[in-house]
């Protein structure tokens, strides 16, 4: 089982749609959680951190369920510019340094 | 803010050549790492460092060496380039606590002919 698993994608949605990405992680001792965005041939960049209480940034909402070891990202009112790969990222504190990236879910938003 | 700086941005090598990919960060981060990303694939960890003088292997270390003589710099050396090492290489750094965000350099696009 992979340490961080994401929906395989790709997701193809029309502008204005709501899209949800799911992610599960295997280590219950994982400490912190993030969603990154990666545009084609560019470096990954932080989209938002994910907190247990859930957090929102404009059209983006992230949720964490520690009991189920599940992370989600909801994008409302999709824009063409949201087209990218979304990476689920987990920091493990056990054993020292370990940042684990999911394989990513590709999103295509079409006019 | 410079953040994480990688050089060169592009490089073409012949099989068997060696080279060093440079990475520098100005955020005083303890942790630095090198990833490779092949077309359509996820990031794979090559080597990482938890501080000056300390390095360790990641998922795909063969064919690469690293050193960390200073907090700021973490070069990646290709010992004898092979076509299988054609990839995009990203350097990243983050602070020492578990909640810290990882920042990436812009990447080095390497082709080995």
mmCIF file with all atom_site columns, N, CA and C in Angstrom, chain B residues 49-113:
data_model
loop_
_atom_site.group_PDB
_atom_site.id
_atom_site.type_symbol
_atom_site.label_atom_id
_atom_site.label_alt_id
_atom_site.label_comp_id
_atom_site.label_asym_id
_atom_site.label_entity_id
_atom_site.label_seq_id
_atom_site.pdbx_PDB_ins_code
_atom_site.Cartn_x
_atom_site.Cartn_y
_atom_site.Cartn_z
_atom_site.occupancy
_atom_site.B_iso_or_equiv
_atom_site.pdbx_formal_charge
_atom_site.auth_seq_id
_atom_site.auth_comp_id
_atom_site.auth_asym_id
_atom_site.auth_atom_id
_atom_site.pdbx_PDB_model_num
ATOM 1   N N  . UNK B 1 49  ? 18.894 15.665 3.256   1.00 0.00 ? 49  UNK B N  1
ATOM 2   C CA . UNK B 1 49  ? 19.809 16.053 4.330   1.00 0.00 ? 49  UNK B CA 1
ATOM 3   C C  . UNK B 1 49  ? 19.008 16.722 5.436   1.00 0.00 ? 49  UNK B C  1
ATOM 4   N N  . UNK B 1 50  ? 19.328 16.354 6.668   1.00 0.00 ? 50  UNK B N  1
ATOM 5   C CA . UNK B 1 50  ? 18.635 16.950 7.809   1.00 0.00 ? 50  UNK B CA 1
ATOM 6   C C  . UNK B 1 50  ? 19.483 18.022 8.482   1.00 0.00 ? 50  UNK B C  1
ATOM 7   N N  . UNK B 1 51  ? 20.630 18.325 7.912   1.00 0.00 ? 51  UNK B N  1
ATOM 8   C CA . UNK B 1 51  ? 21.485 19.377 8.437   1.00 0.00 ? 51  UNK B CA 1
ATOM 9   C C  . UNK B 1 51  ? 22.864 19.266 7.831   1.00 0.00 ? 51  UNK B C  1
ATOM 10  N N  . UNK B 1 52  ? 23.672 20.289 8.048   1.00 0.00 ? 52  UNK B N  1
ATOM 11  C CA . UNK B 1 52  ? 25.028 20.290 7.504   1.00 0.00 ? 52  UNK B CA 1
ATOM 12  C C  . UNK B 1 52  ? 25.790 19.068 7.995   1.00 0.00 ? 52  UNK B C  1
ATOM 13  N N  . UNK B 1 53  ? 26.425 18.378 7.059   1.00 0.00 ? 53  UNK B N  1
ATOM 14  C CA . UNK B 1 53  ? 27.217 17.204 7.384   1.00 0.00 ? 53  UNK B CA 1
ATOM 15  C C  . UNK B 1 53  ? 26.439 15.907 7.462   1.00 0.00 ? 53  UNK B C  1
ATOM 16  N N  . UNK B 1 54  ? 25.106 15.983 7.273   1.00 0.00 ? 54  UNK B N  1
ATOM 17  C CA . UNK B 1 54  ? 24.258 14.783 7.410   1.00 0.00 ? 54  UNK B CA 1
ATOM 18  C C  . UNK B 1 54  ? 23.445 14.591 6.139   1.00 0.00 ? 54  UNK B C  1
ATOM 19  N N  . UNK B 1 55  ? 23.644 13.446 5.482   1.00 0.00 ? 55  UNK B N  1
ATOM 20  C CA . UNK B 1 55  ? 22.847 13.130 4.298   1.00 0.00 ? 55  UNK B CA 1
ATOM 21  C C  . UNK B 1 55  ? 22.378 11.694 4.384   1.00 0.00 ? 55  UNK B C  1
ATOM 22  N N  . UNK B 1 56  ? 21.345 11.386 3.619   1.00 0.00 ? 56  UNK B N  1
ATOM 23  C CA . UNK B 1 56  ? 20.840 10.028 3.601   1.00 0.00 ? 56  UNK B CA 1
ATOM 24  C C  . UNK B 1 56  ? 20.168 9.766  2.258   1.00 0.00 ? 56  UNK B C  1
ATOM 25  N N  . UNK B 1 57  ? 20.000 8.480  1.962   1.00 0.00 ? 57  UNK B N  1
ATOM 26  C CA . UNK B 1 57  ? 19.431 8.093  0.681   1.00 0.00 ? 57  UNK B CA 1
ATOM 27  C C  . UNK B 1 57  ? 17.917 8.124  0.720   1.00 0.00 ? 57  UNK B C  1
ATOM 28  N N  . UNK B 1 58  ? 17.355 8.444  -0.429  1.00 0.00 ? 58  UNK B N  1
ATOM 29  C CA . UNK B 1 58  ? 15.917 8.380  -0.592  1.00 0.00 ? 58  UNK B CA 1
ATOM 30  C C  . UNK B 1 58  ? 15.520 7.122  -1.333  1.00 0.00 ? 58  UNK B C  1
ATOM 31  N N  . UNK B 1 59  ? 14.517 7.264  -2.170  1.00 0.00 ? 59  UNK B N  1
ATOM 32  C CA . UNK B 1 59  ? 13.934 6.127  -2.881  1.00 0.00 ? 59  UNK B CA 1
ATOM 33  C C  . UNK B 1 59  ? 14.784 5.655  -4.064  1.00 0.00 ? 59  UNK B C  1
ATOM 34  N N  . UNK B 1 60  ? 15.429 6.613  -4.761  1.00 0.00 ? 60  UNK B N  1
ATOM 35  C CA . UNK B 1 60  ? 16.163 6.282  -5.994  1.00 0.00 ? 60  UNK B CA 1
ATOM 36  C C  . UNK B 1 60  ? 17.560 6.897  -5.982  1.00 0.00 ? 60  UNK B C  1
ATOM 37  N N  . UNK B 1 61  ? 18.466 6.462  -5.103  1.00 0.00 ? 61  UNK B N  1
ATOM 38  C CA . UNK B 1 61  ? 19.760 7.128  -4.940  1.00 0.00 ? 61  UNK B CA 1
ATOM 39  C C  . UNK B 1 61  ? 20.849 6.702  -5.925  1.00 0.00 ? 61  UNK B C  1
ATOM 40  N N  . UNK B 1 62  ? 20.660 5.562  -6.604  1.00 0.00 ? 62  UNK B N  1
ATOM 41  C CA . UNK B 1 62  ? 21.747 5.029  -7.409  1.00 0.00 ? 62  UNK B CA 1
ATOM 42  C C  . UNK B 1 62  ? 22.119 5.959  -8.550  1.00 0.00 ? 62  UNK B C  1
ATOM 43  N N  . UNK B 1 63  ? 23.434 6.198  -8.684  1.00 0.00 ? 63  UNK B N  1
ATOM 44  C CA . UNK B 1 63  ? 23.939 7.055  -9.742  1.00 0.00 ? 63  UNK B CA 1
ATOM 45  C C  . UNK B 1 63  ? 24.101 8.500  -9.330  1.00 0.00 ? 63  UNK B C  1
ATOM 46  N N  . UNK B 1 64  ? 23.755 8.809  -8.082  1.00 0.00 ? 64  UNK B N  1
ATOM 47  C CA . UNK B 1 64  ? 23.814 10.188 -7.586  1.00 0.00 ? 64  UNK B CA 1
ATOM 48  C C  . UNK B 1 64  ? 24.572 10.236 -6.258  1.00 0.00 ? 64  UNK B C  1
ATOM 49  N N  . UNK B 1 65  ? 25.309 11.337 -6.081  1.00 0.00 ? 65  UNK B N  1
ATOM 50  C CA . UNK B 1 65  ? 25.942 11.605 -4.798  1.00 0.00 ? 65  UNK B CA 1
ATOM 51  C C  . UNK B 1 65  ? 25.545 12.995 -4.317  1.00 0.00 ? 65  UNK B C  1
ATOM 52  N N  . UNK B 1 66  ? 25.531 13.179 -3.003  1.00 0.00 ? 66  UNK B N  1
ATOM 53  C CA . UNK B 1 66  ? 25.272 14.496 -2.443  1.00 0.00 ? 66  UNK B CA 1
ATOM 54  C C  . UNK B 1 66  ? 26.241 14.759 -1.308  1.00 0.00 ? 66  UNK B C  1
ATOM 55  N N  . UNK B 1 67  ? 26.351 16.025 -0.954  1.00 0.00 ? 67  UNK B N  1
ATOM 56  C CA . UNK B 1 67  ? 27.093 16.439 0.230   1.00 0.00 ? 67  UNK B CA 1
ATOM 57  C C  . UNK B 1 67  ? 26.410 17.679 0.781   1.00 0.00 ? 67  UNK B C  1
ATOM 58  N N  . UNK B 1 68  ? 26.643 17.945 2.049   1.00 0.00 ? 68  UNK B N  1
ATOM 59  C CA . UNK B 1 68  ? 26.038 19.139 2.671   1.00 0.00 ? 68  UNK B CA 1
ATOM 60  C C  . UNK B 1 68  ? 27.084 19.753 3.610   1.00 0.00 ? 68  UNK B C  1
ATOM 61  N N  . UNK B 1 69  ? 27.928 20.571 3.036   1.00 0.00 ? 69  UNK B N  1
ATOM 62  C CA . UNK B 1 69  ? 28.991 21.175 3.833   1.00 0.00 ? 69  UNK B CA 1
ATOM 63  C C  . UNK B 1 69  ? 28.516 22.444 4.531   1.00 0.00 ? 69  UNK B C  1
ATOM 64  N N  . UNK B 1 70  ? 27.480 23.061 4.021   1.00 0.00 ? 70  UNK B N  1
ATOM 65  C CA . UNK B 1 70  ? 26.911 24.257 4.647   1.00 0.00 ? 70  UNK B CA 1
ATOM 66  C C  . UNK B 1 70  ? 25.396 24.101 4.737   1.00 0.00 ? 70  UNK B C  1
ATOM 67  N N  . UNK B 1 71  ? 24.766 24.914 5.569   1.00 0.00 ? 71  UNK B N  1
ATOM 68  C CA . UNK B 1 71  ? 23.307 24.888 5.654   1.00 0.00 ? 71  UNK B CA 1
ATOM 69  C C  . UNK B 1 71  ? 22.669 25.293 4.336   1.00 0.00 ? 71  UNK B C  1
ATOM 70  N N  . UNK B 1 72  ? 23.323 26.216 3.621   1.00 0.00 ? 72  UNK B N  1
ATOM 71  C CA . UNK B 1 72  ? 22.704 26.817 2.443   1.00 0.00 ? 72  UNK B CA 1
ATOM 72  C C  . UNK B 1 72  ? 22.736 25.949 1.196   1.00 0.00 ? 72  UNK B C  1
ATOM 73  N N  . UNK B 1 73  ? 23.785 25.136 1.040   1.00 0.00 ? 73  UNK B N  1
ATOM 74  C CA . UNK B 1 73  ? 24.025 24.472 -0.248  1.00 0.00 ? 73  UNK B CA 1
ATOM 75  C C  . UNK B 1 73  ? 23.861 22.959 -0.167  1.00 0.00 ? 73  UNK B C  1
ATOM 76  N N  . UNK B 1 74  ? 23.296 22.405 -1.222  1.00 0.00 ? 74  UNK B N  1
ATOM 77  C CA . UNK B 1 74  ? 23.076 20.953 -1.266  1.00 0.00 ? 74  UNK B CA 1
ATOM 78  C C  . UNK B 1 74  ? 23.213 20.511 -2.723  1.00 0.00 ? 74  UNK B C  1
ATOM 79  N N  . UNK B 1 75  ? 24.434 20.349 -3.219  1.00 0.00 ? 75  UNK B N  1
ATOM 80  C CA . UNK B 1 75  ? 24.632 19.959 -4.615  1.00 0.00 ? 75  UNK B CA 1
ATOM 81  C C  . UNK B 1 75  ? 24.364 18.481 -4.861  1.00 0.00 ? 75  UNK B C  1
ATOM 82  N N  . UNK B 1 76  ? 23.907 18.182 -6.049  1.00 0.00 ? 76  UNK B N  1
ATOM 83  C CA . UNK B 1 76  ? 23.646 16.811 -6.482  1.00 0.00 ? 76  UNK B CA 1
ATOM 84  C C  . UNK B 1 76  ? 24.600 16.476 -7.617  1.00 0.00 ? 76  UNK B C  1
ATOM 85  N N  . UNK B 1 77  ? 25.363 15.403 -7.443  1.00 0.00 ? 77  UNK B N  1
ATOM 86  C CA . UNK B 1 77  ? 26.341 15.012 -8.468  1.00 0.00 ? 77  UNK B CA 1
ATOM 87  C C  . UNK B 1 77  ? 25.884 13.769 -9.206  1.00 0.00 ? 77  UNK B C  1
ATOM 88  N N  . UNK B 1 78  ? 25.919 13.872 -10.529 1.00 0.00 ? 78  UNK B N  1
ATOM 89  C CA . UNK B 1 78  ? 25.708 12.703 -11.370 1.00 0.00 ? 78  UNK B CA 1
ATOM 90  C C  . UNK B 1 78  ? 27.086 12.164 -11.712 1.00 0.00 ? 78  UNK B C  1
ATOM 91  N N  . UNK B 1 79  ? 27.352 10.935 -11.356 1.00 0.00 ? 79  UNK B N  1
ATOM 92  C CA . UNK B 1 79  ? 28.700 10.395 -11.441 1.00 0.00 ? 79  UNK B CA 1
ATOM 93  C C  . UNK B 1 79  ? 29.065 10.020 -12.876 1.00 0.00 ? 79  UNK B C  1
ATOM 94  N N  . UNK B 1 80  ? 28.159 9.348  -13.565 1.00 0.00 ? 80  UNK B N  1
ATOM 95  C CA . UNK B 1 80  ? 28.371 8.914  -14.953 1.00 0.00 ? 80  UNK B CA 1
ATOM 96  C C  . UNK B 1 80  ? 26.985 8.875  -15.587 1.00 0.00 ? 80  UNK B C  1
ATOM 97  N N  . UNK B 1 81  ? 26.631 9.944  -16.263 1.00 0.00 ? 81  UNK B N  1
ATOM 98  C CA . UNK B 1 81  ? 25.255 10.121 -16.721 1.00 0.00 ? 81  UNK B CA 1
ATOM 99  C C  . UNK B 1 81  ? 24.806 8.988  -17.643 1.00 0.00 ? 81  UNK B C  1
ATOM 100 N N  . UNK B 1 82  ? 23.547 8.597  -17.469 1.00 0.00 ? 82  UNK B N  1
ATOM 101 C CA . UNK B 1 82  ? 22.923 7.571  -18.305 1.00 0.00 ? 82  UNK B CA 1
ATOM 102 C C  . UNK B 1 82  ? 21.605 8.126  -18.843 1.00 0.00 ? 82  UNK B C  1
ATOM 103 N N  . UNK B 1 83  ? 21.156 7.634  -19.999 1.00 0.00 ? 83  UNK B N  1
ATOM 104 C CA . UNK B 1 83  ? 19.876 8.122  -20.557 1.00 0.00 ? 83  UNK B CA 1
ATOM 105 C C  . UNK B 1 83  ? 18.714 7.980  -19.574 1.00 0.00 ? 83  UNK B C  1
ATOM 106 N N  . UNK B 1 84  ? 18.774 6.985  -18.681 1.00 0.00 ? 84  UNK B N  1
ATOM 107 C CA . UNK B 1 84  ? 17.696 6.793  -17.698 1.00 0.00 ? 84  UNK B CA 1
ATOM 108 C C  . UNK B 1 84  ? 17.635 7.931  -16.686 1.00 0.00 ? 84  UNK B C  1
ATOM 109 N N  . UNK B 1 85  ? 18.653 8.773  -16.659 1.00 0.00 ? 85  UNK B N  1
ATOM 110 C CA . UNK B 1 85  ? 18.659 9.909  -15.753 1.00 0.00 ? 85  UNK B CA 1
ATOM 111 C C  . UNK B 1 85  ? 18.088 11.175 -16.390 1.00 0.00 ? 85  UNK B C  1
ATOM 112 N N  . UNK B 1 86  ? 17.623 11.054 -17.613 1.00 0.00 ? 86  UNK B N  1
ATOM 113 C CA . UNK B 1 86  ? 16.897 12.155 -18.246 1.00 0.00 ? 86  UNK B CA 1
ATOM 114 C C  . UNK B 1 86  ? 15.628 12.404 -17.447 1.00 0.00 ? 86  UNK B C  1
ATOM 115 N N  . UNK B 1 87  ? 15.483 13.618 -16.929 1.00 0.00 ? 87  UNK B N  1
ATOM 116 C CA . UNK B 1 87  ? 14.386 13.907 -16.021 1.00 0.00 ? 87  UNK B CA 1
ATOM 117 C C  . UNK B 1 87  ? 14.394 15.393 -15.670 1.00 0.00 ? 87  UNK B C  1
ATOM 118 N N  . UNK B 1 88  ? 13.415 15.787 -14.889 1.00 0.00 ? 88  UNK B N  1
ATOM 119 C CA . UNK B 1 88  ? 13.442 17.112 -14.270 1.00 0.00 ? 88  UNK B CA 1
ATOM 120 C C  . UNK B 1 88  ? 13.801 16.916 -12.809 1.00 0.00 ? 88  UNK B C  1
ATOM 121 N N  . UNK B 1 89  ? 14.778 17.683 -12.348 1.00 0.00 ? 89  UNK B N  1
ATOM 122 C CA . UNK B 1 89  ? 15.260 17.554 -10.984 1.00 0.00 ? 89  UNK B CA 1
ATOM 123 C C  . UNK B 1 89  ? 14.845 18.774 -10.174 1.00 0.00 ? 89  UNK B C  1
ATOM 124 N N  . UNK B 1 90  ? 14.216 18.514 -9.031  1.00 0.00 ? 90  UNK B N  1
ATOM 125 C CA . UNK B 1 90  ? 13.803 19.578 -8.132  1.00 0.00 ? 90  UNK B CA 1
ATOM 126 C C  . UNK B 1 90  ? 14.541 19.463 -6.809  1.00 0.00 ? 90  UNK B C  1
ATOM 127 N N  . UNK B 1 91  ? 15.026 20.592 -6.349  1.00 0.00 ? 91  UNK B N  1
ATOM 128 C CA . UNK B 1 91  ? 15.585 20.706 -5.011  1.00 0.00 ? 91  UNK B CA 1
ATOM 129 C C  . UNK B 1 91  ? 14.534 21.349 -4.122  1.00 0.00 ? 91  UNK B C  1
ATOM 130 N N  . UNK B 1 92  ? 14.473 20.947 -2.867  1.00 0.00 ? 92  UNK B N  1
ATOM 131 C CA . UNK B 1 92  ? 13.483 21.505 -1.959  1.00 0.00 ? 92  UNK B CA 1
ATOM 132 C C  . UNK B 1 92  ? 14.102 21.707 -0.585  1.00 0.00 ? 92  UNK B C  1
ATOM 133 N N  . UNK B 1 93  ? 13.543 22.619 0.185   1.00 0.00 ? 93  UNK B N  1
ATOM 134 C CA . UNK B 1 93  ? 14.000 22.814 1.558   1.00 0.00 ? 93  UNK B CA 1
ATOM 135 C C  . UNK B 1 93  ? 12.800 23.105 2.446   1.00 0.00 ? 93  UNK B C  1
ATOM 136 N N  . UNK B 1 94  ? 12.979 22.802 3.725   1.00 0.00 ? 94  UNK B N  1
ATOM 137 C CA . UNK B 1 94  ? 11.942 23.127 4.701   1.00 0.00 ? 94  UNK B CA 1
ATOM 138 C C  . UNK B 1 94  ? 12.579 23.281 6.068   1.00 0.00 ? 94  UNK B C  1
ATOM 139 N N  . UNK B 1 95  ? 11.853 23.904 6.959   1.00 0.00 ? 95  UNK B N  1
ATOM 140 C CA . UNK B 1 95  ? 12.326 24.069 8.318   1.00 0.00 ? 95  UNK B CA 1
ATOM 141 C C  . UNK B 1 95  ? 12.266 22.760 9.088   1.00 0.00 ? 95  UNK B C  1
ATOM 142 N N  . UNK B 1 96  ? 12.697 22.802 10.342  1.00 0.00 ? 96  UNK B N  1
ATOM 143 C CA . UNK B 1 96  ? 12.905 21.588 11.099  1.00 0.00 ? 96  UNK B CA 1
ATOM 144 C C  . UNK B 1 96  ? 11.695 20.996 11.791  1.00 0.00 ? 96  UNK B C  1
ATOM 145 N N  . UNK B 1 97  ? 10.614 21.728 11.920  1.00 0.00 ? 97  UNK B N  1
ATOM 146 C CA . UNK B 1 97  ? 9.479  21.155 12.632  1.00 0.00 ? 97  UNK B CA 1
ATOM 147 C C  . UNK B 1 97  ? 8.524  20.502 11.648  1.00 0.00 ? 97  UNK B C  1
ATOM 148 N N  . UNK B 1 98  ? 7.713  19.601 12.150  1.00 0.00 ? 98  UNK B N  1
ATOM 149 C CA . UNK B 1 98  ? 6.852  18.811 11.275  1.00 0.00 ? 98  UNK B CA 1
ATOM 150 C C  . UNK B 1 98  ? 5.823  19.614 10.518  1.00 0.00 ? 98  UNK B C  1
ATOM 151 N N  . UNK B 1 99  ? 5.492  20.770 11.025  1.00 0.00 ? 99  UNK B N  1
ATOM 152 C CA . UNK B 1 99  ? 4.468  21.567 10.352  1.00 0.00 ? 99  UNK B CA 1
ATOM 153 C C  . UNK B 1 99  ? 4.997  22.448 9.256   1.00 0.00 ? 99  UNK B C  1
ATOM 154 N N  . UNK B 1 100 ? 6.284  22.411 9.043   1.00 0.00 ? 100 UNK B N  1
ATOM 155 C CA . UNK B 1 100 ? 6.850  23.355 8.096   1.00 0.00 ? 100 UNK B CA 1
ATOM 156 C C  . UNK B 1 100 ? 6.630  22.966 6.658   1.00 0.00 ? 100 UNK B C  1
ATOM 157 N N  . UNK B 1 101 ? 6.469  23.986 5.843   1.00 0.00 ? 101 UNK B N  1
ATOM 158 C CA . UNK B 1 101 ? 6.160  23.822 4.431   1.00 0.00 ? 101 UNK B CA 1
ATOM 159 C C  . UNK B 1 101 ? 7.443  23.574 3.653   1.00 0.00 ? 101 UNK B C  1
ATOM 160 N N  . UNK B 1 102 ? 7.338  22.744 2.641   1.00 0.00 ? 102 UNK B N  1
ATOM 161 C CA . UNK B 1 102 ? 8.479  22.486 1.765   1.00 0.00 ? 102 UNK B CA 1
ATOM 162 C C  . UNK B 1 102 ? 8.414  23.448 0.582   1.00 0.00 ? 102 UNK B C  1
ATOM 163 N N  . UNK B 1 103 ? 9.546  24.091 0.297   1.00 0.00 ? 103 UNK B N  1
ATOM 164 C CA . UNK B 1 103 ? 9.654  25.022 -0.815  1.00 0.00 ? 103 UNK B CA 1
ATOM 165 C C  . UNK B 1 103 ? 10.561 24.413 -1.872  1.00 0.00 ? 103 UNK B C  1
ATOM 166 N N  . UNK B 1 104 ? 10.163 24.599 -3.136  1.00 0.00 ? 104 UNK B N  1
ATOM 167 C CA . UNK B 1 104 ? 10.902 24.003 -4.234  1.00 0.00 ? 104 UNK B CA 1
ATOM 168 C C  . UNK B 1 104 ? 11.635 25.050 -5.062  1.00 0.00 ? 104 UNK B C  1
ATOM 169 N N  . UNK B 1 105 ? 12.750 24.624 -5.631  1.00 0.00 ? 105 UNK B N  1
ATOM 170 C CA . UNK B 1 105 ? 13.389 25.401 -6.668  1.00 0.00 ? 105 UNK B CA 1
ATOM 171 C C  . UNK B 1 105 ? 12.646 25.217 -7.984  1.00 0.00 ? 105 UNK B C  1
ATOM 172 N N  . UNK B 1 106 ? 13.036 25.996 -8.989  1.00 0.00 ? 106 UNK B N  1
ATOM 173 C CA . UNK B 1 106 ? 12.332 25.981 -10.282 1.00 0.00 ? 106 UNK B CA 1
ATOM 174 C C  . UNK B 1 106 ? 12.658 24.755 -11.122 1.00 0.00 ? 106 UNK B C  1
ATOM 175 N N  . UNK B 1 107 ? 13.635 23.993 -10.725 1.00 0.00 ? 107 UNK B N  1
ATOM 176 C CA . UNK B 1 107 ? 13.933 22.747 -11.418 1.00 0.00 ? 107 UNK B CA 1
ATOM 177 C C  . UNK B 1 107 ? 15.072 22.859 -12.412 1.00 0.00 ? 107 UNK B C  1
ATOM 178 N N  . UNK B 1 108 ? 15.717 21.732 -12.659 1.00 0.00 ? 108 UNK B N  1
ATOM 179 C CA . UNK B 1 108 ? 16.731 21.600 -13.710 1.00 0.00 ? 108 UNK B CA 1
ATOM 180 C C  . UNK B 1 108 ? 16.255 20.521 -14.659 1.00 0.00 ? 108 UNK B C  1
ATOM 181 N N  . UNK B 1 109 ? 16.145 20.874 -15.932 1.00 0.00 ? 109 UNK B N  1
ATOM 182 C CA . UNK B 1 109 ? 15.708 19.912 -16.949 1.00 0.00 ? 109 UNK B CA 1
ATOM 183 C C  . UNK B 1 109 ? 16.944 19.308 -17.603 1.00 0.00 ? 109 UNK B C  1
ATOM 184 N N  . UNK B 1 110 ? 17.151 18.034 -17.374 1.00 0.00 ? 110 UNK B N  1
ATOM 185 C CA . UNK B 1 110 ? 18.366 17.340 -17.810 1.00 0.00 ? 110 UNK B CA 1
ATOM 186 C C  . UNK B 1 110 ? 18.032 16.311 -18.875 1.00 0.00 ? 110 UNK B C  1
ATOM 187 N N  . UNK B 1 111 ? 18.772 16.379 -19.955 1.00 0.00 ? 111 UNK B N  1
ATOM 188 C CA . UNK B 1 111 ? 18.678 15.356 -21.010 1.00 0.00 ? 111 UNK B CA 1
ATOM 189 C C  . UNK B 1 111 ? 20.028 14.685 -21.141 1.00 0.00 ? 111 UNK B C  1
ATOM 190 N N  . UNK B 1 112 ? 20.013 13.357 -21.150 1.00 0.00 ? 112 UNK B N  1
ATOM 191 C CA . UNK B 1 112 ? 21.246 12.586 -21.342 1.00 0.00 ? 112 UNK B CA 1
ATOM 192 C C  . UNK B 1 112 ? 21.115 11.820 -22.650 1.00 0.00 ? 112 UNK B C  1
ATOM 193 N N  . UNK B 1 113 ? 22.027 12.107 -23.563 1.00 0.00 ? 113 UNK B N  1
ATOM 194 C CA . UNK B 1 113 ? 21.950 11.512 -24.895 1.00 0.00 ? 113 UNK B CA 1
ATOM 195 C C  . UNK B 1 113 ? 22.826 10.271 -25.019 1.00 0.00 ? 113 UNK B C  1
#
